Short mmCIF file of C-alpha atoms in Angstrom, two decimals:
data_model
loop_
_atom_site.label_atom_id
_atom_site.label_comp_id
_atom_site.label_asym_id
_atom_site.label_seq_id
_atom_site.Cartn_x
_atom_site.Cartn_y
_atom_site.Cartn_z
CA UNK H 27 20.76 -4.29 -47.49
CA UNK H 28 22.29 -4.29 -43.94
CA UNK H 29 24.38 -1.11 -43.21
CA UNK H 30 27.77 -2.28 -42.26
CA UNK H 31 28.35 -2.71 -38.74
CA UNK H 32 31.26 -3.08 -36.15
CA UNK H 33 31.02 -5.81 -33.32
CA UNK H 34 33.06 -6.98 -30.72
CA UNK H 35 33.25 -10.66 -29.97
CA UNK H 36 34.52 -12.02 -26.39
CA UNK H 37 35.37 -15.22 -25.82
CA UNK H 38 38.35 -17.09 -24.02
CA UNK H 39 40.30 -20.04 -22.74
CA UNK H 40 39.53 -23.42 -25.04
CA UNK H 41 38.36 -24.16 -28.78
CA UNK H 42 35.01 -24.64 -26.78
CA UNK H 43 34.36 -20.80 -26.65
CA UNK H 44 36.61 -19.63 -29.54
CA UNK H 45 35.29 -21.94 -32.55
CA UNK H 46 31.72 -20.66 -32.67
CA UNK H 47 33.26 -16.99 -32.06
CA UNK H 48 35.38 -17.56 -34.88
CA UNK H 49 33.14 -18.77 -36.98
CA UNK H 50 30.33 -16.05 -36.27
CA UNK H 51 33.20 -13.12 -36.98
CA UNK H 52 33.94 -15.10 -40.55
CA UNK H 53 30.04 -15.19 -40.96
CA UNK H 54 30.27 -10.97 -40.24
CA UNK H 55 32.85 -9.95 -41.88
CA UNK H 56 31.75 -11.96 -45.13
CA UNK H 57 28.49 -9.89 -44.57
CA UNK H 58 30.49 -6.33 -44.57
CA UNK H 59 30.73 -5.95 -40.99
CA UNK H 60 33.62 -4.55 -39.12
CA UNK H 61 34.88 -7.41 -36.00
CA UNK H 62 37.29 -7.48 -33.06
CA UNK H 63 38.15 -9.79 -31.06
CA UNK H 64 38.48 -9.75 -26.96
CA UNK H 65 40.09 -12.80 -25.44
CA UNK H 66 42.98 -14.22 -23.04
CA UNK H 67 46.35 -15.21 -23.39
CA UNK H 68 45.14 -18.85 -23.84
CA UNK H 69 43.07 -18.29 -26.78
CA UNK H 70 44.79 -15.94 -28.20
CA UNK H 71 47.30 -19.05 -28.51
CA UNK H 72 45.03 -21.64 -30.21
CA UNK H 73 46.75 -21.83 -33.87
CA UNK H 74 44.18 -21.28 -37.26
CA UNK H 75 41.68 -18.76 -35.58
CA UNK H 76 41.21 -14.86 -36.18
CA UNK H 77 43.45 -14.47 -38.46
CA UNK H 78 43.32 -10.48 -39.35
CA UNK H 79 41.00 -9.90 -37.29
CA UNK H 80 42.12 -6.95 -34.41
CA UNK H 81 42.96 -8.74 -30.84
CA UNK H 82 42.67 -7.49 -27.52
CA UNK H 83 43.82 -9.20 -24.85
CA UNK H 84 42.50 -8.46 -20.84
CA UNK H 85 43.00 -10.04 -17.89
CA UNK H 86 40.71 -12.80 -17.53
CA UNK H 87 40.10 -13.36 -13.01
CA UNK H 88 38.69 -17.21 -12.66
CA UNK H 89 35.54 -17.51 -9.78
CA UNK H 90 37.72 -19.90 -8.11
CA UNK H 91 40.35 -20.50 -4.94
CA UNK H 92 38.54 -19.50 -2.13
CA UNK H 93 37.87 -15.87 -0.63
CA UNK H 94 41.41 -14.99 -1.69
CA UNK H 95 41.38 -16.46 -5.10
CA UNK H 96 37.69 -14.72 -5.84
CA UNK H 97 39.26 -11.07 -4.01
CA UNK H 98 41.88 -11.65 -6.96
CA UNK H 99 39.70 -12.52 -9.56
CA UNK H 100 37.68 -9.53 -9.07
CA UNK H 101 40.36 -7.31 -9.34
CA UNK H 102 41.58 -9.17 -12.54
CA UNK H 103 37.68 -8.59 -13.94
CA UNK H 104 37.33 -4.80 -12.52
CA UNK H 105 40.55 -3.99 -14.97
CA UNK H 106 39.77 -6.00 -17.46
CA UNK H 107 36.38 -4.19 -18.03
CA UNK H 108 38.12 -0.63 -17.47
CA UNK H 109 40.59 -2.23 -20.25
CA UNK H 110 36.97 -3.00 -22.73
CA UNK H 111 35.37 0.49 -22.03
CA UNK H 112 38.50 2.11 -23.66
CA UNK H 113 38.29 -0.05 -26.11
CA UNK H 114 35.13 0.90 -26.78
CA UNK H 115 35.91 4.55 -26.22
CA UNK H 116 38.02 4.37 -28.76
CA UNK H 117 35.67 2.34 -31.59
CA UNK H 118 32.52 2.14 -30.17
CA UNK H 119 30.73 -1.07 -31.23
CA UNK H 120 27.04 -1.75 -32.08
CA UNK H 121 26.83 -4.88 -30.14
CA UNK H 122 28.93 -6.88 -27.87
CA UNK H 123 28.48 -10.88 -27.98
CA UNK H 124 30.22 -13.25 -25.61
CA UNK H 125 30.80 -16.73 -25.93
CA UNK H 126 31.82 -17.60 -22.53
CA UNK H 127 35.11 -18.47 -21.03
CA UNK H 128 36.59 -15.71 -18.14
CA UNK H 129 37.44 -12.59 -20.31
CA UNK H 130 33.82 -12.95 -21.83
CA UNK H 131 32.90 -11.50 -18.57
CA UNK H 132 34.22 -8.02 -18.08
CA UNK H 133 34.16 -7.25 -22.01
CA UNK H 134 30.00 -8.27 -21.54
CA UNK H 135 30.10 -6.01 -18.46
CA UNK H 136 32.01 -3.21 -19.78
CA UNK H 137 29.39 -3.34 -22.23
CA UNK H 138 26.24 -2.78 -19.88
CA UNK H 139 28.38 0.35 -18.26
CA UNK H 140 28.60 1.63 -21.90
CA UNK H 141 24.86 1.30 -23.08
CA UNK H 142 25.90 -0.67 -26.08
CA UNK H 143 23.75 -4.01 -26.52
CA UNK H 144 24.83 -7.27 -25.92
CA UNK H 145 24.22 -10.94 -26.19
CA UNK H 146 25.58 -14.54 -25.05
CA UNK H 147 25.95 -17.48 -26.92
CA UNK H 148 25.31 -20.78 -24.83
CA UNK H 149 27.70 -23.59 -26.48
CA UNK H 150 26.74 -26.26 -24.21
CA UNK H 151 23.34 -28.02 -22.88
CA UNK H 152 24.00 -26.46 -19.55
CA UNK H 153 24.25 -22.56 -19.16
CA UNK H 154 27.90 -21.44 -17.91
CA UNK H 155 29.29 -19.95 -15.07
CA UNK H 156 29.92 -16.72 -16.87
CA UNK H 157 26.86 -16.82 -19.19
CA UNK H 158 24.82 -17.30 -15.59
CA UNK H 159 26.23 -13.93 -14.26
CA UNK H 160 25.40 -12.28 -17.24
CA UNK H 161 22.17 -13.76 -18.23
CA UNK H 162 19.68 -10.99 -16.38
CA UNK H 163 21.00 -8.45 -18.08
CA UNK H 164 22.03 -9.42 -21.82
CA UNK H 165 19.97 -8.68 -24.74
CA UNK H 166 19.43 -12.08 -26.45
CA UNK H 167 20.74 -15.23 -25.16
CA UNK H 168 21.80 -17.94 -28.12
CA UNK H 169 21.31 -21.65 -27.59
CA UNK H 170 22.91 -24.80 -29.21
CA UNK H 171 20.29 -27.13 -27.74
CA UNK H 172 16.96 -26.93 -27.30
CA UNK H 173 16.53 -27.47 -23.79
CA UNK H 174 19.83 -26.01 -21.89
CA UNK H 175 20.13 -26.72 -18.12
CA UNK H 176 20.31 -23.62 -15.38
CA UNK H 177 18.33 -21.25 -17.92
CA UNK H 178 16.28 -20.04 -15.58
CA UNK H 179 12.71 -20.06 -17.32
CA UNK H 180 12.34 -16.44 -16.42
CA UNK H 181 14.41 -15.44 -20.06
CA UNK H 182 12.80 -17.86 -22.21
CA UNK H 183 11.81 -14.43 -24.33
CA UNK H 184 15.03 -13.49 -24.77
CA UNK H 185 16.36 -17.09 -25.53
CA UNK H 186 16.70 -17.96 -29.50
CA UNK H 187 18.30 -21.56 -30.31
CA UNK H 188 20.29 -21.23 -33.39
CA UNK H 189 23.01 -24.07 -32.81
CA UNK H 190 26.83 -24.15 -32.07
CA UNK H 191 28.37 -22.61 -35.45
CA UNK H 192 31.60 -24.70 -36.60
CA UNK H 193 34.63 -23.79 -39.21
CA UNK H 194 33.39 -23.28 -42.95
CA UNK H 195 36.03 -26.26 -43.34
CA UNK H 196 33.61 -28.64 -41.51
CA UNK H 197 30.22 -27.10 -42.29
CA UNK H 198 31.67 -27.95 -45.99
CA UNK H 199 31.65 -31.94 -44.74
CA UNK H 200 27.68 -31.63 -44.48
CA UNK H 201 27.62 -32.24 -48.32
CA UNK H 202 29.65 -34.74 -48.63
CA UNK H 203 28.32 -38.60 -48.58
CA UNK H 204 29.88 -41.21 -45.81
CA UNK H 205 32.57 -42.80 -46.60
CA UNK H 206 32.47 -45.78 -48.42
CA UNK H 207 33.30 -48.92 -46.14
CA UNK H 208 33.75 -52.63 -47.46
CA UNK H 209 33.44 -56.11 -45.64
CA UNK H 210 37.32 -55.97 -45.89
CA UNK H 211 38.14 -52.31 -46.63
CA UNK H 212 40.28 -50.05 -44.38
CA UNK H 213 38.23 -48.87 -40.92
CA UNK H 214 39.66 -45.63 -40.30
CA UNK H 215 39.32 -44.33 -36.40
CA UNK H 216 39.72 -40.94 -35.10
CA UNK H 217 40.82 -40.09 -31.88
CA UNK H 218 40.65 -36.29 -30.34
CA UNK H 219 40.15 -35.20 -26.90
CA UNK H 220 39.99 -31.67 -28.11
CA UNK H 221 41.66 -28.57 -27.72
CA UNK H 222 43.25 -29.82 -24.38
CA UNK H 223 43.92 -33.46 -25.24
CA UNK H 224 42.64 -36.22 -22.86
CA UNK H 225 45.48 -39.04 -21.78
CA UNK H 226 42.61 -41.03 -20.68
CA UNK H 227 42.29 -41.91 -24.45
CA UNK H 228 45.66 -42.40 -25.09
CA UNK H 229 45.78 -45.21 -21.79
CA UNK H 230 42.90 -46.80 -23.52
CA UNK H 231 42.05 -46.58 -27.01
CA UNK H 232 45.33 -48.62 -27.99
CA UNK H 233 44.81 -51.26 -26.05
CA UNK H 234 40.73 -51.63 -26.84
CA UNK H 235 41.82 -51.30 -30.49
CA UNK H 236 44.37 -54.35 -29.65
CA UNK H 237 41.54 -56.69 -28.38
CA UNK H 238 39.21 -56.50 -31.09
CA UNK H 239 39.44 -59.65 -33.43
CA UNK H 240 41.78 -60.09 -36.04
CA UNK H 241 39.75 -59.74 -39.23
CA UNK H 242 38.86 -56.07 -37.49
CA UNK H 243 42.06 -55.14 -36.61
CA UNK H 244 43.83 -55.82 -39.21
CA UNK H 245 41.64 -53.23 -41.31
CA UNK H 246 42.00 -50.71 -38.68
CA UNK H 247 43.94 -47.20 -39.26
CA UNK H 248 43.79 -44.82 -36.69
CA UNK H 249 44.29 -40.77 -36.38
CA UNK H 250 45.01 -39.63 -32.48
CA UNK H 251 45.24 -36.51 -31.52
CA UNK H 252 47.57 -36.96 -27.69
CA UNK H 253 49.63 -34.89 -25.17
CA UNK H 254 53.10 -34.33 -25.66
CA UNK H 255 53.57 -36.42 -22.74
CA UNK H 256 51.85 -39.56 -24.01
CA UNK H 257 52.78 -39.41 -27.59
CA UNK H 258 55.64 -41.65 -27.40
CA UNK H 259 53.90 -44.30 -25.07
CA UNK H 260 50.77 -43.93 -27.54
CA UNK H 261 53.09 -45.18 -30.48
CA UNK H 262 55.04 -47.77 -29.08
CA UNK H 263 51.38 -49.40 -28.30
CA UNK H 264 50.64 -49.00 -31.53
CA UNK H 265 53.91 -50.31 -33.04
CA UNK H 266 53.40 -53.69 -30.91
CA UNK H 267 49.37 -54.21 -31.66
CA UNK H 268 50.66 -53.88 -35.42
CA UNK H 269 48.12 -51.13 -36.02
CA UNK H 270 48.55 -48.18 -38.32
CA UNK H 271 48.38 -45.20 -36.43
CA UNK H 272 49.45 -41.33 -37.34
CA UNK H 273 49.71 -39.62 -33.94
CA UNK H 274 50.44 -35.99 -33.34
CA UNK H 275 49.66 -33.17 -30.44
CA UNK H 276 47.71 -30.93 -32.69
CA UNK H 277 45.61 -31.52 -35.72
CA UNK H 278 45.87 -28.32 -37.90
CA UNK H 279 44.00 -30.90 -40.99
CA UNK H 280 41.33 -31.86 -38.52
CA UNK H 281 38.17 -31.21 -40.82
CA UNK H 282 40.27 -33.45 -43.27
CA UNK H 283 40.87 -36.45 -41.10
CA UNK H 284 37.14 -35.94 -40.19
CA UNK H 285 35.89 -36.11 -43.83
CA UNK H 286 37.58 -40.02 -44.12
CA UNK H 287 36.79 -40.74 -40.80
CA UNK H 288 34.36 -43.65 -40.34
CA UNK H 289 33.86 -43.38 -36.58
CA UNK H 290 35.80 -41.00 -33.88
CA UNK H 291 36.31 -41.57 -30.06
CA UNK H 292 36.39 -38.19 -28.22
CA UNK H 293 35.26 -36.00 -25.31
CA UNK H 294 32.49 -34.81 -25.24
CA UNK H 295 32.84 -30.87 -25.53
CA UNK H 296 30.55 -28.65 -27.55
CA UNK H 297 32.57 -28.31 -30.64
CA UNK H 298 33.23 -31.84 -30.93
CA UNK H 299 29.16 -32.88 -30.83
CA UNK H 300 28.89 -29.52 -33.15
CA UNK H 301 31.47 -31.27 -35.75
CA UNK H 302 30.15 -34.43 -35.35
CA UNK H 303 26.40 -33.07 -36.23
CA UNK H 304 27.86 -31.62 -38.98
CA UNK H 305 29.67 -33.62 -41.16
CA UNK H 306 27.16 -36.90 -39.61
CA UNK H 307 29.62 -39.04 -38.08
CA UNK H 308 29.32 -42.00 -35.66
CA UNK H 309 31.04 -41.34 -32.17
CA UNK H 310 32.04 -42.88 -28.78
CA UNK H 311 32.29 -40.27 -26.34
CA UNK H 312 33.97 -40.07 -23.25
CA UNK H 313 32.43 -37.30 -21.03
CA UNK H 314 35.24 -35.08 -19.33
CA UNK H 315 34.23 -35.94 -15.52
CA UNK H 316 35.83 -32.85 -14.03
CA UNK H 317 33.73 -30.51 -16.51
CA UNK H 318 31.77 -27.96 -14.91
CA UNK H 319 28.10 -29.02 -13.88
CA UNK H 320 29.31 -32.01 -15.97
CA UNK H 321 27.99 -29.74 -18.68
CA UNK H 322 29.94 -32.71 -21.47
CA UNK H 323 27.40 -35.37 -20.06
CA UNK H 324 24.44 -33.53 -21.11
CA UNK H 325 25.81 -32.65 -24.01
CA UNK H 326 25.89 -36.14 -25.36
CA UNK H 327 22.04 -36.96 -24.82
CA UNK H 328 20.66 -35.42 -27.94
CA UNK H 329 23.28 -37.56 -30.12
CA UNK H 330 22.94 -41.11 -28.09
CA UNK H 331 19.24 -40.70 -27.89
CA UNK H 332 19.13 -40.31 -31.70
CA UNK H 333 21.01 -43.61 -31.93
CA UNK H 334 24.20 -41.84 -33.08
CA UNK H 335 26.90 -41.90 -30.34
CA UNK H 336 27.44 -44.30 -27.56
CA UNK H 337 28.66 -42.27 -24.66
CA UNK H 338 31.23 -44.27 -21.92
CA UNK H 339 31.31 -42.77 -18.43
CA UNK H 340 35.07 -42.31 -17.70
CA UNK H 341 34.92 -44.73 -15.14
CA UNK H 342 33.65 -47.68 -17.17
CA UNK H 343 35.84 -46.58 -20.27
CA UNK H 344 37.82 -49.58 -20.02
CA UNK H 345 39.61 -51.57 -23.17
CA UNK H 346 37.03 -54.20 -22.94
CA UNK H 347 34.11 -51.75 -22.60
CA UNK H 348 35.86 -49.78 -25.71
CA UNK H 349 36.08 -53.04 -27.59
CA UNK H 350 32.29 -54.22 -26.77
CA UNK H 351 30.69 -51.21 -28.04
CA UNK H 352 33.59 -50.81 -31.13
CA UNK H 353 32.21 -54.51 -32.16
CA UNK H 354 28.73 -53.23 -32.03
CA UNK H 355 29.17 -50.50 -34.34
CA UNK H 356 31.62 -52.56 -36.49
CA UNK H 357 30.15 -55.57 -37.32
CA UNK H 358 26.53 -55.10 -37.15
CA UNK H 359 25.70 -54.25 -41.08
CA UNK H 360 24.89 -50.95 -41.98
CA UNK H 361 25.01 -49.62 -38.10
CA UNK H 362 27.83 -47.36 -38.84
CA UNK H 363 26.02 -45.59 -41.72
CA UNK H 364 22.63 -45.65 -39.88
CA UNK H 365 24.93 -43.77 -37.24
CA UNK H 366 26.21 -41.29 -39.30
CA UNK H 367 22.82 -40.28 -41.00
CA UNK H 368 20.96 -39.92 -37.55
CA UNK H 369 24.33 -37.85 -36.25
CA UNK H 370 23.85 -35.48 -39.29
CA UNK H 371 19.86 -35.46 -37.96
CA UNK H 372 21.25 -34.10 -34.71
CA UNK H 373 23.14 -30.91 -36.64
CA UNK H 374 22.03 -27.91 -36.78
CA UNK H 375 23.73 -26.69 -40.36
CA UNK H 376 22.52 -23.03 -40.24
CA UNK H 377 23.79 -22.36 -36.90
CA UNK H 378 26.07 -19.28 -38.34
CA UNK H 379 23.64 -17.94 -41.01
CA UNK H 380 21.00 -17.90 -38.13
CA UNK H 381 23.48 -16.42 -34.99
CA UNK H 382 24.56 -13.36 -37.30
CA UNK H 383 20.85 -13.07 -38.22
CA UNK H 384 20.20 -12.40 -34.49
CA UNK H 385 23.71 -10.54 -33.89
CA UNK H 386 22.50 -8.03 -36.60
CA UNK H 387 19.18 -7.35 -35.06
CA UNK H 388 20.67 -6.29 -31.96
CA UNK H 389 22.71 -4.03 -33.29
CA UNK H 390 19.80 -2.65 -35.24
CA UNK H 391 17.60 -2.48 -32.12
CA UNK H 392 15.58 -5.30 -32.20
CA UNK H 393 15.76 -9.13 -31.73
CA UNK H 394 13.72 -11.58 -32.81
CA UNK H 395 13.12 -14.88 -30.42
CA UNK H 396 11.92 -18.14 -31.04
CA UNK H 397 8.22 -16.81 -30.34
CA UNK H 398 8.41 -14.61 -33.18
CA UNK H 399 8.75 -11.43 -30.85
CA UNK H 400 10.71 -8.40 -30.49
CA UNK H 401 12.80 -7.39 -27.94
CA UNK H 402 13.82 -3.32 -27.55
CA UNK H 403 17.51 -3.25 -27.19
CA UNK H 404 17.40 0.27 -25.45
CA UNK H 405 16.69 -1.48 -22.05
CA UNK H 406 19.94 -3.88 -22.08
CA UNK H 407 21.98 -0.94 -19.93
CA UNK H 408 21.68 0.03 -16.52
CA UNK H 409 23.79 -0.04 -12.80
CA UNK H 410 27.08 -1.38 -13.07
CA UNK H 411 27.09 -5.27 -11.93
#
């Protein structure tokens, strides 16, 4: 049997980083292990997560703004890692694990001053900003993809791919069959640009939706997740085109609306193409253009190359393009279902089970990797970074 443990998890900013966090400090504490959390104001904010589980909040300084803007975010990361090494004065933890996002960073670096071991988990198919700085240095670095972009090949030892764990609420949706769909039954559509929203959807989806033929549209009901500022535009559209449509700002019931779901429209971020995996549905996905290293149009690959996603450049996403590839999907027999079983191909189920596997090991002073080797965890300190 393990011995009970106490970790610290750091993560911060969108659902992107605080998901798997959250769902790897379930995972823990359902094993006997003690958790806290270390975040920012923003994700502190995002409704359903941690609950119970003891918050700290530091200042989180973003690499960005020019030589004043980086002056101020190192002064924002210098306290926030003197704010982590009383925290860890105070309960010292066996392992630290960050999940990117800006207050990942001086919690992870706090942790090298300390000599307690620590790790990174990699959500997206291109290594972050923050999980770059820290890379040289960490313990064990967790992947969601196989082949991750900016991973320097120099830590392939250290580098174990376990997935991109989700809510027990959608990991639940693995087991479940697809749902049934008629010649003439109801086609229901969900749209979410995740944690942030995305008004690009909400310009376009209606009116795609609205050109599709008749016999289509008339079967349609639709789900959209929009931003307070386009809800009320979104339903009028809706109201006009004669198409069903429950639209709200937030989705607490999300892994709900995803179980009845026959095919969602969404960004492309890494919990979405983690949910999607999961419960094996068919998606068009519209790659965030401004993300960083356009980290959301890698992300995509695995799924369209499988055959289960169509991804839609932002600048093509267009009501006709949206109704083409719709059509496709729609009307071809069996395509959605052939979708939704090569989606759940794509998923990685035990992505949890096998991240607190590794989390455990470093706090027990060894790792293993992918290569079936240890790592010693007593040579993760050394000079302050």
């Amino acid at each position: 049997m393990t011995a009970r443990r106490h970790f610290v998890l750091a993560a911060g900013g969108t659902g992107g980083h605080m998901v798997p966090a959250h769902a790897l400090a379930a995972e823990l504490m359902a094993r006997g292990h003690g958790v806290a959390l270390i975040t920012d104001a923003r994700g502190a904010r995002i409704p359903g997560l941690f609950q119970g589980v003891e918050t700290h909040l530091l200042p989180a300084g973003r690499l960005s703004g020019g030589p004043i803007g980086w002056l101020k975010a190192w002064r924002n990361i210098r306290a926030g890692r003197a704010m982590a090494r009383t925290i860890y004065g105070k309960a010292r933890p066996d392992a630290v694990i960050g999940f990117g996002g800006y207050p990942a960073l001086p919690a992870v670096l706090a942790a090298f001053k300390a000599g307690i071991p620590a790790a990174v988990h990699e959500q997206n198919a291109v290594l972050g900003r923050v999980n770059r700085l820290l890379a040289r240095k960490v313990a064990a670095i967790a992947t969601s993809y196989p082949d991750v972009q900016r991973l320097p090949a120099r830590y392939a030892d250290k580098v174990t791919l376990v997935g991109n764990p989700v809510r027990a609420e959608v990991a639940a949706l693995r087991d479940e069959p697809f749902p049934v769909l008629d010649a003439d039954g109801v086609f229901r559509v969900l749209v979410t640009g995740g944690s942030q929203g995305a008004s690009v959807l909400s310009e376009v989806v209606p009116d795609g939706l609205g050109m599709l033929p008749v016999a289509l549209r008339r079967r349609l009901q639709v789900t959209q997740q929009c931003r307070p500022e386009d809800i009320d535009a979104v339903r009028a559209k809706y109201a006009e085109l004669g198409i069903p449509a429950d639209l709200a700002t937030y989705l607490p019931d999300l892994p709900e609306r995803l179980a009845w779901s026959h095919l969602v429209i969404a960004r492309a971020g890494a919990s979405t193409i983690a949910e999607l995996t999961e419960a094996g549905r068919p998606a068009i996905l519209v790659p965030l253009p401004g993300a960083t290293d356009d980290h959301q149009s890698v992300n995509v690959r695995e799924m369209v190359a499988a055959g289960a996603a169509r991804s839609i450049a932002q600048a093509r996403f267009t009501p006709v393009e949206l109704a083409k590839q719709m059509q496709k999907l729609a009307l071809e027999p069996g395509a959605l279902e052939n979708a939704a079983r090569r989606a759940r191909g794509c998923g990685r189920p035990d992505a949890v089970r096998d991240l607190a596997d590794l989390v455990e090991q470093l706090a027990g002073g060894t790792v293993r990797t992918d290569k079936d080797e240890t790592t010693d965890m007593t040579q993760t300190s050394g000079a302050d970074v």
